[in-house]
mmCIF file of N, CA and C in Angstrom:
data_model
loop_
_atom_site.group_PDB
_atom_site.id
_atom_site.type_symbol
_atom_site.label_atom_id
_atom_site.label_comp_id
_atom_site.label_asym_id
_atom_site.label_seq_id
_atom_site.Cartn_x
_atom_site.Cartn_y
_atom_site.Cartn_z
ATOM 1 N N MET A 80 18.677 2.694 -12.296
ATOM 2 C CA MET A 80 17.765 3.426 -11.451
ATOM 3 C C MET A 80 16.707 4.117 -12.300
ATOM 4 N N SER A 81 15.485 4.139 -11.819
ATOM 5 C CA SER A 81 14.394 4.816 -12.507
ATOM 6 C C SER A 81 14.449 6.300 -12.204
ATOM 7 N N GLU A 82 13.610 7.044 -12.916
ATOM 8 C CA GLU A 82 13.517 8.468 -12.634
ATOM 9 C C GLU A 82 12.179 8.785 -12.016
ATOM 10 N N HIS A 83 12.203 9.702 -11.080
ATOM 11 C CA HIS A 83 11.001 10.237 -10.451
ATOM 12 C C HIS A 83 10.383 11.215 -11.449
ATOM 13 N N PRO A 84 9.067 11.481 -11.363
ATOM 14 C CA PRO A 84 8.456 12.431 -12.299
ATOM 15 C C PRO A 84 9.157 13.780 -12.363
ATOM 16 N N THR A 85 9.917 14.162 -11.324
ATOM 17 C CA THR A 85 10.647 15.431 -11.353
ATOM 18 C C THR A 85 11.922 15.315 -12.184
ATOM 19 N N GLY A 86 12.270 14.101 -12.622
ATOM 20 C CA GLY A 86 13.486 13.896 -13.397
ATOM 21 C C GLY A 86 14.656 13.452 -12.541
ATOM 22 N N ASP A 87 14.484 13.456 -11.221
ATOM 23 C CA ASP A 87 15.553 13.030 -10.323
ATOM 24 C C ASP A 87 15.618 11.508 -10.284
ATOM 25 N N ALA A 88 16.824 10.977 -10.119
ATOM 26 C CA ALA A 88 16.984 9.533 -9.990
ATOM 27 C C ALA A 88 16.450 9.087 -8.634
ATOM 28 N N LEU A 89 15.769 7.954 -8.632
ATOM 29 C CA LEU A 89 15.239 7.398 -7.392
ATOM 30 C C LEU A 89 16.340 6.695 -6.619
ATOM 31 N N PRO A 90 16.367 6.853 -5.297
ATOM 32 C CA PRO A 90 17.280 6.021 -4.507
ATOM 33 C C PRO A 90 16.887 4.555 -4.702
ATOM 34 N N GLU A 91 17.863 3.672 -4.617
ATOM 35 C CA GLU A 91 17.626 2.248 -4.877
ATOM 36 C C GLU A 91 16.549 1.669 -3.965
ATOM 37 N N TYR A 92 16.579 2.004 -2.682
ATOM 38 C CA TYR A 92 15.583 1.463 -1.756
ATOM 39 C C TYR A 92 14.183 1.933 -2.148
ATOM 40 N N ALA A 93 14.039 3.203 -2.480
ATOM 41 C CA ALA A 93 12.728 3.731 -2.881
ATOM 42 C C ALA A 93 12.232 3.019 -4.130
ATOM 43 N N GLU A 94 13.111 2.766 -5.061
ATOM 44 C CA GLU A 94 12.728 2.070 -6.287
ATOM 45 C C GLU A 94 12.206 0.666 -5.967
ATOM 46 N N ARG A 95 12.858 -0.009 -5.036
ATOM 47 C CA ARG A 95 12.416 -1.351 -4.647
ATOM 48 C C ARG A 95 11.062 -1.298 -3.951
ATOM 49 N N VAL A 96 10.840 -0.297 -3.102
ATOM 50 C CA VAL A 96 9.550 -0.127 -2.425
ATOM 51 C C VAL A 96 8.452 0.086 -3.459
ATOM 52 N N LEU A 97 8.704 0.954 -4.433
ATOM 53 C CA LEU A 97 7.703 1.240 -5.461
ATOM 54 C C LEU A 97 7.425 0.011 -6.318
ATOM 55 N N ASP A 98 8.451 -0.788 -6.567
ATOM 56 C CA ASP A 98 8.245 -2.030 -7.323
ATOM 57 C C ASP A 98 7.279 -2.951 -6.583
ATOM 58 N N VAL A 99 7.413 -3.046 -5.262
ATOM 59 C CA VAL A 99 6.496 -3.886 -4.476
ATOM 60 C C VAL A 99 5.090 -3.306 -4.532
ATOM 61 N N ALA A 100 4.961 -1.992 -4.385
ATOM 62 C CA ALA A 100 3.632 -1.361 -4.439
ATOM 63 C C ALA A 100 2.926 -1.689 -5.756
ATOM 64 N N GLU A 101 3.675 -1.748 -6.840
ATOM 65 C CA GLU A 101 3.085 -2.057 -8.141
ATOM 66 C C GLU A 101 2.654 -3.516 -8.259
ATOM 67 N N LEU A 102 3.216 -4.393 -7.439
ATOM 68 C CA LEU A 102 2.854 -5.812 -7.464
ATOM 69 C C LEU A 102 1.544 -6.113 -6.736
ATOM 70 N N ILE A 103 1.156 -5.252 -5.820
ATOM 71 C CA ILE A 103 -0.032 -5.511 -4.997
ATOM 72 C C ILE A 103 -1.265 -5.484 -5.894
ATOM 73 N N PRO A 104 -2.037 -6.561 -5.889
ATOM 74 C CA PRO A 104 -3.204 -6.638 -6.770
ATOM 75 C C PRO A 104 -4.293 -5.627 -6.369
ATOM 76 N N PRO A 105 -5.093 -5.190 -7.337
ATOM 77 C CA PRO A 105 -6.233 -4.328 -7.011
ATOM 78 C C PRO A 105 -7.124 -5.016 -5.972
ATOM 79 N N GLY A 106 -7.607 -4.225 -5.020
ATOM 80 C CA GLY A 106 -8.471 -4.759 -3.980
ATOM 81 C C GLY A 106 -7.737 -5.343 -2.797
ATOM 82 N N ARG A 107 -6.417 -5.304 -2.829
ATOM 83 C CA ARG A 107 -5.592 -5.857 -1.742
ATOM 84 C C ARG A 107 -4.640 -4.772 -1.251
ATOM 85 N N VAL A 108 -4.086 -4.955 -0.061
ATOM 86 C CA VAL A 108 -3.152 -3.995 0.519
ATOM 87 C C VAL A 108 -2.017 -4.725 1.224
ATOM 88 N N MET A 109 -0.924 -4.009 1.416
ATOM 89 C CA MET A 109 0.175 -4.457 2.273
ATOM 90 C C MET A 109 0.476 -3.301 3.217
ATOM 91 N N THR A 110 0.873 -3.616 4.437
ATOM 92 C CA THR A 110 1.260 -2.575 5.374
ATOM 93 C C THR A 110 2.690 -2.126 5.053
ATOM 94 N N TYR A 111 3.059 -0.989 5.623
ATOM 95 C CA TYR A 111 4.438 -0.516 5.462
ATOM 96 C C TYR A 111 5.409 -1.577 5.973
ATOM 97 N N GLY A 112 5.067 -2.206 7.096
ATOM 98 C CA GLY A 112 5.909 -3.259 7.648
ATOM 99 C C GLY A 112 5.957 -4.498 6.770
ATOM 100 N N ASP A 113 4.825 -4.827 6.139
ATOM 101 C CA ASP A 113 4.793 -5.970 5.221
ATOM 102 C C ASP A 113 5.768 -5.748 4.064
ATOM 103 N N VAL A 114 5.773 -4.534 3.539
ATOM 104 C CA VAL A 114 6.661 -4.224 2.406
ATOM 105 C C VAL A 114 8.115 -4.349 2.843
ATOM 106 N N ALA A 115 8.450 -3.809 4.012
ATOM 107 C CA ALA A 115 9.817 -3.915 4.518
ATOM 108 C C ALA A 115 10.209 -5.376 4.715
ATOM 109 N N GLU A 116 9.288 -6.162 5.268
ATOM 110 C CA GLU A 116 9.554 -7.588 5.472
ATOM 111 C C GLU A 116 9.739 -8.292 4.129
ATOM 112 N N TRP A 117 8.914 -7.972 3.155
ATOM 113 C CA TRP A 117 9.004 -8.579 1.829
ATOM 114 C C TRP A 117 10.362 -8.270 1.203
ATOM 115 N N LEU A 118 10.823 -7.020 1.412
ATOM 116 C CA LEU A 118 12.120 -6.604 0.859
ATOM 117 C C LEU A 118 13.297 -7.132 1.672
ATOM 118 N N GLU A 119 13.003 -7.581 2.911
ATOM 119 C CA GLU A 119 14.043 -8.004 3.839
ATOM 120 C C GLU A 119 15.048 -6.887 4.088
ATOM 121 N N GLU A 120 14.505 -5.655 4.166
ATOM 122 C CA GLU A 120 15.354 -4.489 4.385
ATOM 123 C C GLU A 120 14.503 -3.332 4.890
ATOM 124 N N GLY A 121 15.069 -2.556 5.798
ATOM 125 C CA GLY A 121 14.376 -1.383 6.307
ATOM 126 C C GLY A 121 13.247 -1.752 7.239
ATOM 127 N N GLY A 122 12.405 -0.791 7.505
ATOM 128 C CA GLY A 122 11.269 -0.990 8.380
ATOM 129 C C GLY A 122 10.107 -0.143 7.907
ATOM 130 N N PRO A 123 9.013 -0.141 8.669
ATOM 131 C CA PRO A 123 7.827 0.606 8.251
ATOM 132 C C PRO A 123 8.093 2.086 7.993
ATOM 133 N N ARG A 124 8.914 2.700 8.820
ATOM 134 C CA ARG A 124 9.185 4.138 8.631
ATOM 135 C C ARG A 124 9.940 4.415 7.338
ATOM 136 N N GLN A 125 10.880 3.558 7.010
ATOM 137 C CA GLN A 125 11.629 3.748 5.764
ATOM 138 C C GLN A 125 10.714 3.572 4.557
ATOM 139 N N VAL A 126 9.824 2.577 4.627
ATOM 140 C CA VAL A 126 8.866 2.360 3.537
ATOM 141 C C VAL A 126 7.926 3.560 3.436
ATOM 142 N N GLY A 127 7.429 4.024 4.579
ATOM 143 C CA GLY A 127 6.549 5.187 4.579
ATOM 144 C C GLY A 127 7.214 6.414 3.992
ATOM 145 N N ARG A 128 8.467 6.623 4.320
ATOM 146 C CA ARG A 128 9.213 7.770 3.783
ATOM 147 C C ARG A 128 9.361 7.647 2.266
ATOM 148 N N ALA A 129 9.712 6.472 1.793
ATOM 149 C CA ALA A 129 9.848 6.271 0.346
ATOM 150 C C ALA A 129 8.519 6.513 -0.358
ATOM 151 N N MET A 130 7.430 6.018 0.237
ATOM 152 C CA MET A 130 6.113 6.219 -0.364
ATOM 153 C C MET A 130 5.717 7.695 -0.346
ATOM 154 N N ALA A 131 6.007 8.384 0.753
ATOM 155 C CA ALA A 131 5.654 9.802 0.861
ATOM 156 C C ALA A 131 6.404 10.643 -0.169
ATOM 157 N N LEU A 132 7.661 10.325 -0.391
ATOM 158 C CA LEU A 132 8.474 11.127 -1.311
ATOM 159 C C LEU A 132 8.300 10.746 -2.779
ATOM 160 N N TYR A 133 8.086 9.453 -3.060
ATOM 161 C CA TYR A 133 8.133 8.986 -4.445
ATOM 162 C C TYR A 133 6.912 8.189 -4.897
ATOM 163 N N GLY A 134 5.959 7.939 -4.014
ATOM 164 C CA GLY A 134 4.879 7.000 -4.299
ATOM 165 C C GLY A 134 3.753 7.477 -5.186
ATOM 166 N N SER A 135 3.748 8.717 -5.598
ATOM 167 C CA SER A 135 2.605 9.234 -6.359
ATOM 168 C C SER A 135 2.422 8.566 -7.722
ATOM 169 N N ALA A 136 3.454 7.953 -8.255
ATOM 170 C CA ALA A 136 3.363 7.337 -9.584
ATOM 171 C C ALA A 136 2.944 5.869 -9.547
ATOM 172 N N VAL A 137 2.741 5.325 -8.347
ATOM 173 C CA VAL A 137 2.341 3.924 -8.184
ATOM 174 C C VAL A 137 1.026 3.888 -7.407
ATOM 175 N N PRO A 138 0.382 2.725 -7.277
ATOM 176 C CA PRO A 138 -0.861 2.643 -6.497
ATOM 177 C C PRO A 138 -0.579 2.794 -4.998
ATOM 178 N N TRP A 139 -0.305 4.014 -4.577
ATOM 179 C CA TRP A 139 0.082 4.342 -3.202
ATOM 180 C C TRP A 139 -0.963 3.922 -2.176
ATOM 181 N N TRP A 140 -2.226 3.890 -2.564
ATOM 182 C CA TRP A 140 -3.313 3.549 -1.638
ATOM 183 C C TRP A 140 -3.278 2.086 -1.221
ATOM 184 N N ARG A 141 -2.449 1.283 -1.875
ATOM 185 C CA ARG A 141 -2.357 -0.141 -1.522
ATOM 186 C C ARG A 141 -1.276 -0.415 -0.477
ATOM 187 N N VAL A 142 -0.509 0.594 -0.085
ATOM 188 C CA VAL A 142 0.487 0.460 0.986
ATOM 189 C C VAL A 142 -0.051 1.290 2.149
ATOM 190 N N VAL A 143 -0.368 0.613 3.255
ATOM 191 C CA VAL A 143 -1.214 1.221 4.281
ATOM 192 C C VAL A 143 -0.676 1.040 5.699
ATOM 193 N N ARG A 144 -1.345 1.715 6.609
ATOM 194 C CA ARG A 144 -1.067 1.566 8.042
ATOM 195 C C ARG A 144 -1.601 0.219 8.514
ATOM 196 N N SER A 145 -0.961 -0.365 9.495
ATOM 197 C CA SER A 145 -1.371 -1.687 9.962
ATOM 198 C C SER A 145 -2.710 -1.680 10.694
ATOM 199 N N ASP A 146 -3.152 -0.511 11.174
ATOM 200 C CA ASP A 146 -4.432 -0.456 11.879
ATOM 201 C C ASP A 146 -5.623 -0.277 10.944
ATOM 202 N N GLY A 147 -5.374 -0.154 9.644
ATOM 203 C CA GLY A 147 -6.453 -0.040 8.673
ATOM 204 C C GLY A 147 -7.003 1.366 8.491
ATOM 205 N N ARG A 148 -6.478 2.336 9.254
ATOM 206 C CA ARG A 148 -6.936 3.717 9.078
ATOM 207 C C ARG A 148 -6.445 4.252 7.744
ATOM 208 N N LEU A 149 -7.260 5.076 7.133
ATOM 209 C CA LEU A 149 -6.902 5.661 5.853
ATOM 210 C C LEU A 149 -5.827 6.729 6.046
ATOM 211 N N LEU A 150 -4.998 6.903 5.034
ATOM 212 C CA LEU A 150 -3.872 7.821 5.092
ATOM 213 C C LEU A 150 -4.348 9.250 5.349
ATOM 214 N N PRO A 151 -3.937 9.841 6.470
ATOM 215 C CA PRO A 151 -4.376 11.199 6.797
ATOM 216 C C PRO A 151 -4.052 12.198 5.674
ATOM 217 N N GLY A 152 -5.049 12.982 5.332
ATOM 218 C CA GLY A 152 -4.899 13.969 4.275
ATOM 219 C C GLY A 152 -5.251 13.440 2.896
ATOM 220 N N HIS A 153 -5.363 12.125 2.777
ATOM 221 C CA HIS A 153 -5.651 11.503 1.481
ATOM 222 C C HIS A 153 -6.833 10.537 1.584
ATOM 223 N N GLU A 154 -7.590 10.644 2.675
ATOM 224 C CA GLU A 154 -8.652 9.681 2.956
ATOM 225 C C GLU A 154 -9.658 9.548 1.819
ATOM 226 N N LEU A 155 -10.151 10.657 1.322
ATOM 227 C CA LEU A 155 -11.213 10.584 0.309
ATOM 228 C C LEU A 155 -10.693 10.059 -1.019
ATOM 229 N N ARG A 156 -9.493 10.465 -1.408
ATOM 230 C CA ARG A 156 -8.908 9.923 -2.648
ATOM 231 C C ARG A 156 -8.677 8.429 -2.522
ATOM 232 N N ALA A 157 -8.137 8.009 -1.372
ATOM 233 C CA ALA A 157 -7.895 6.582 -1.149
ATOM 234 C C ALA A 157 -9.214 5.825 -1.145
ATOM 235 N N LEU A 158 -10.217 6.367 -0.480
ATOM 236 C CA LEU A 158 -11.517 5.711 -0.397
ATOM 237 C C LEU A 158 -12.125 5.504 -1.779
ATOM 238 N N ASP A 159 -11.960 6.482 -2.661
ATOM 239 C CA ASP A 159 -12.427 6.317 -4.045
ATOM 240 C C ASP A 159 -11.752 5.123 -4.710
ATOM 241 N N HIS A 160 -10.439 4.993 -4.523
ATOM 242 C CA HIS A 160 -9.701 3.860 -5.094
ATOM 243 C C HIS A 160 -10.178 2.539 -4.481
ATOM 244 N N TYR A 161 -10.340 2.508 -3.157
ATOM 245 C CA TYR A 161 -10.764 1.276 -2.496
ATOM 246 C C TYR A 161 -12.133 0.832 -2.993
ATOM 247 N N ARG A 162 -13.023 1.776 -3.140
ATOM 248 C CA ARG A 162 -14.363 1.427 -3.624
ATOM 249 C C ARG A 162 -14.325 0.962 -5.068
ATOM 250 N N ALA A 163 -13.532 1.611 -5.909
ATOM 251 C CA ALA A 163 -13.414 1.208 -7.313
ATOM 252 C C ALA A 163 -12.815 -0.181 -7.454
ATOM 253 N N GLU A 164 -11.905 -0.548 -6.532
ATOM 254 C CA GLU A 164 -11.224 -1.852 -6.585
ATOM 255 C C GLU A 164 -11.899 -2.913 -5.712
ATOM 256 N N SER A 165 -12.997 -2.554 -5.061
ATOM 257 C CA SER A 165 -13.704 -3.464 -4.150
ATOM 258 C C SER A 165 -12.807 -3.969 -3.020
ATOM 259 N N THR A 166 -11.969 -3.088 -2.498
ATOM 260 C CA THR A 166 -11.123 -3.425 -1.361
ATOM 261 C C THR A 166 -12.015 -3.566 -0.130
ATOM 262 N N PRO A 167 -11.874 -4.643 0.637
ATOM 263 C CA PRO A 167 -12.725 -4.833 1.819
ATOM 264 C C PRO A 167 -12.549 -3.704 2.838
ATOM 265 N N LEU A 168 -13.665 -3.129 3.245
ATOM 266 C CA LEU A 168 -13.686 -2.046 4.224
ATOM 267 C C LEU A 168 -14.573 -2.427 5.398
ATOM 268 N N ARG A 169 -14.315 -1.800 6.529
ATOM 269 C CA ARG A 169 -15.178 -1.926 7.709
ATOM 270 C C ARG A 169 -15.791 -0.558 7.945
ATOM 271 N N GLU A 170 -17.079 -0.534 8.196
ATOM 272 C CA GLU A 170 -17.740 0.734 8.473
ATOM 273 C C GLU A 170 -17.205 1.330 9.766
ATOM 274 N N ALA A 171 -17.155 2.640 9.797
ATOM 275 C CA ALA A 171 -16.660 3.335 10.975
ATOM 276 C C ALA A 171 -17.692 3.297 12.090
ATOM 277 N N PRO A 172 -17.238 3.203 13.323
ATOM 278 C CA PRO A 172 -18.176 3.314 14.439
ATOM 279 C C PRO A 172 -18.808 4.705 14.438
ATOM 280 N N ALA A 173 -19.987 4.830 14.986
ATOM 281 C CA ALA A 173 -20.710 6.100 14.994
ATOM 282 C C ALA A 173 -19.931 7.211 15.679
ATOM 283 N N ASN A 174 -19.067 6.869 16.645
ATOM 284 C CA ASN A 174 -18.306 7.897 17.350
ATOM 285 C C ASN A 174 -16.963 8.215 16.695
ATOM 286 N N ALA A 175 -16.654 7.594 15.561
ATOM 287 C CA ALA A 175 -15.374 7.816 14.882
ATOM 288 C C ALA A 175 -15.354 9.197 14.239
ATOM 289 N N GLU A 176 -14.234 9.865 14.393
ATOM 290 C CA GLU A 176 -14.085 11.183 13.798
ATOM 291 C C GLU A 176 -14.163 11.078 12.274
ATOM 292 N N GLY A 177 -15.023 11.883 11.673
ATOM 293 C CA GLY A 177 -15.183 11.884 10.229
ATOM 294 C C GLY A 177 -16.012 10.745 9.690
ATOM 295 N N HIS A 178 -16.317 9.767 10.511
ATOM 296 C CA HIS A 178 -17.128 8.605 10.122
ATOM 297 C C HIS A 178 -16.586 7.897 8.882
ATOM 298 N N LEU A 179 -15.273 7.901 8.722
ATOM 299 C CA LEU A 179 -14.659 7.219 7.582
ATOM 300 C C LEU A 179 -14.466 5.744 7.906
ATOM 301 N N PRO A 180 -14.703 4.886 6.929
ATOM 302 C CA PRO A 180 -14.439 3.461 7.167
ATOM 303 C C PRO A 180 -12.948 3.207 7.304
ATOM 304 N N ARG A 181 -12.623 2.023 7.759
ATOM 305 C CA ARG A 181 -11.234 1.554 7.803
ATOM 306 C C ARG A 181 -11.130 0.375 6.862
ATOM 307 N N LEU A 182 -9.913 0.064 6.506
ATOM 308 C CA LEU A 182 -9.684 -1.147 5.732
ATOM 309 C C LEU A 182 -9.955 -2.357 6.616
ATOM 310 N N ASP A 183 -10.541 -3.373 6.044
ATOM 311 C CA ASP A 183 -10.714 -4.640 6.751
ATOM 312 C C ASP A 183 -9.425 -5.424 6.515
ATOM 313 N N MET A 184 -8.472 -5.231 7.407
ATOM 314 C CA MET A 184 -7.134 -5.787 7.202
ATOM 315 C C MET A 184 -7.131 -7.311 7.123
ATOM 316 N N ARG A 185 -8.019 -7.944 7.850
ATOM 317 C CA ARG A 185 -8.066 -9.411 7.810
ATOM 318 C C ARG A 185 -8.372 -9.898 6.400
ATOM 319 N N ARG A 186 -9.238 -9.203 5.694
ATOM 320 C CA ARG A 186 -9.647 -9.630 4.358
ATOM 321 C C ARG A 186 -8.856 -8.961 3.237
ATOM 322 N N ALA A 187 -8.348 -7.766 3.464
ATOM 323 C CA ALA A 187 -7.692 -7.009 2.389
ATOM 324 C C ALA A 187 -6.189 -7.248 2.294
ATOM 325 N N ARG A 188 -5.586 -7.715 3.366
ATOM 326 C CA ARG A 188 -4.127 -7.831 3.403
ATOM 327 C C ARG A 188 -3.626 -8.894 2.433
ATOM 328 N N TRP A 189 -2.636 -8.505 1.639
ATOM 329 C CA TRP A 189 -2.035 -9.409 0.659
ATOM 330 C C TRP A 189 -0.766 -10.002 1.234
ATOM 331 N N ASP A 190 -0.571 -11.296 1.035
ATOM 332 C CA ASP A 190 0.594 -11.985 1.586
ATOM 333 C C ASP A 190 1.822 -11.911 0.679
ATOM 334 N N GLY A 191 1.707 -11.246 -0.445
ATOM 335 C CA GLY A 191 2.842 -11.131 -1.352
ATOM 336 C C GLY A 191 2.953 -12.279 -2.331
ATOM 337 N N VAL A 192 2.020 -13.233 -2.258
ATOM 338 C CA VAL A 192 2.089 -14.403 -3.129
ATOM 339 C C VAL A 192 0.742 -14.681 -3.786
ATOM 340 N N THR A 193 -0.255 -15.069 -3.005
ATOM 341 C CA THR A 193 -1.522 -15.538 -3.563
ATOM 342 C C THR A 193 -2.298 -14.428 -4.249
ATOM 343 N N GLY A 194 -2.835 -14.761 -5.406
ATOM 344 C CA GLY A 194 -3.663 -13.813 -6.142
ATOM 345 C C GLY A 194 -2.895 -12.668 -6.758
ATOM 346 N N GLY A 195 -1.591 -12.779 -6.807
ATOM 347 C CA GLY A 195 -0.764 -11.699 -7.335
ATOM 348 C C GLY A 195 -0.626 -11.744 -8.839
ATOM 349 N N PRO A 196 0.193 -10.856 -9.406
ATOM 350 C CA PRO A 196 0.350 -10.748 -10.853
ATOM 351 C C PRO A 196 0.797 -12.039 -11.533
ATOM 352 N N ALA A 197 1.739 -12.770 -10.930
ATOM 353 C CA ALA A 197 2.214 -14.003 -11.563
ATOM 354 C C ALA A 197 1.102 -15.048 -11.619
ATOM 355 N N GLU A 198 0.306 -15.134 -10.563
ATOM 356 C CA GLU A 198 -0.790 -16.091 -10.522
ATOM 357 C C GLU A 198 -1.859 -15.717 -11.553
ATOM 358 N N ALA A 199 -2.152 -14.430 -11.653
ATOM 359 C CA ALA A 199 -3.162 -13.971 -12.607
ATOM 360 C C ALA A 199 -2.715 -14.233 -14.037
ATOM 361 N N ALA A 200 -1.399 -14.205 -14.247
ATOM 362 C CA ALA A 200 -0.869 -14.437 -15.591
ATOM 363 C C ALA A 200 -0.649 -15.924 -15.868
ATOM 364 N N GLY A 201 -1.033 -16.767 -14.915
ATOM 365 C CA GLY A 201 -0.889 -18.210 -15.108
ATOM 366 C C GLY A 201 0.395 -18.761 -14.555
ATOM 367 N N GLY A 202 1.149 -17.933 -13.788
ATOM 368 C CA GLY A 202 2.413 -18.369 -13.237
ATOM 369 C C GLY A 202 2.291 -19.219 -12.001
ATOM 370 N N GLY A 203 1.107 -19.222 -11.357
ATOM 371 C CA GLY A 203 0.872 -20.100 -10.242
ATOM 372 C C GLY A 203 1.452 -19.642 -8.925
ATOM 373 N N GLY A 204 2.000 -18.427 -8.862
ATOM 374 C CA GLY A 204 2.510 -17.962 -7.577
ATOM 375 C C GLY A 204 3.214 -16.645 -7.722
ATOM 376 N N GLY A 205 3.647 -16.092 -6.622
ATOM 377 C CA GLY A 205 4.319 -14.804 -6.627
ATOM 378 C C GLY A 205 5.815 -14.954 -6.741
ATOM 379 N N ALA A 206 6.479 -13.817 -6.712
ATOM 380 C CA ALA A 206 7.915 -13.796 -6.896
ATOM 381 C C ALA A 206 8.664 -13.932 -5.588
ATOM 382 N N HIS A 207 7.961 -13.936 -4.464
ATOM 383 C CA HIS A 207 8.642 -13.929 -3.176
ATOM 384 C C HIS A 207 8.117 -15.079 -2.316
ATOM 385 N N THR A 208 9.018 -15.710 -1.622
ATOM 386 C CA THR A 208 8.612 -16.780 -0.706
ATOM 387 C C THR A 208 9.029 -16.458 0.701
#
């Protein structure tokens, strides 16, 4: 088991969630449900809880809500990351509160295989089928 920055041991499920978050390529995202499906365990709420409690040490902005809305309370920090990584965004409608863009889920969503770390390293595919 890994250690959290506080020195506490991570629960096994949280460690697995964080491992998936680290696999997501820059400029791409997975939903909480996608991560649970990839792990074949838990659901979106369990993934969200693990990310909320332990996700600060990984690219947390790459694990997102399925509707593409930015994480409440962290919108501007996440937006900085998305812009730096060229993550596809959709402009907010004029009547949207805060006028913040949303993620373009059709273009930004990662399938867990294509364009991932193994492919970038010449492995030709991801670790999950």
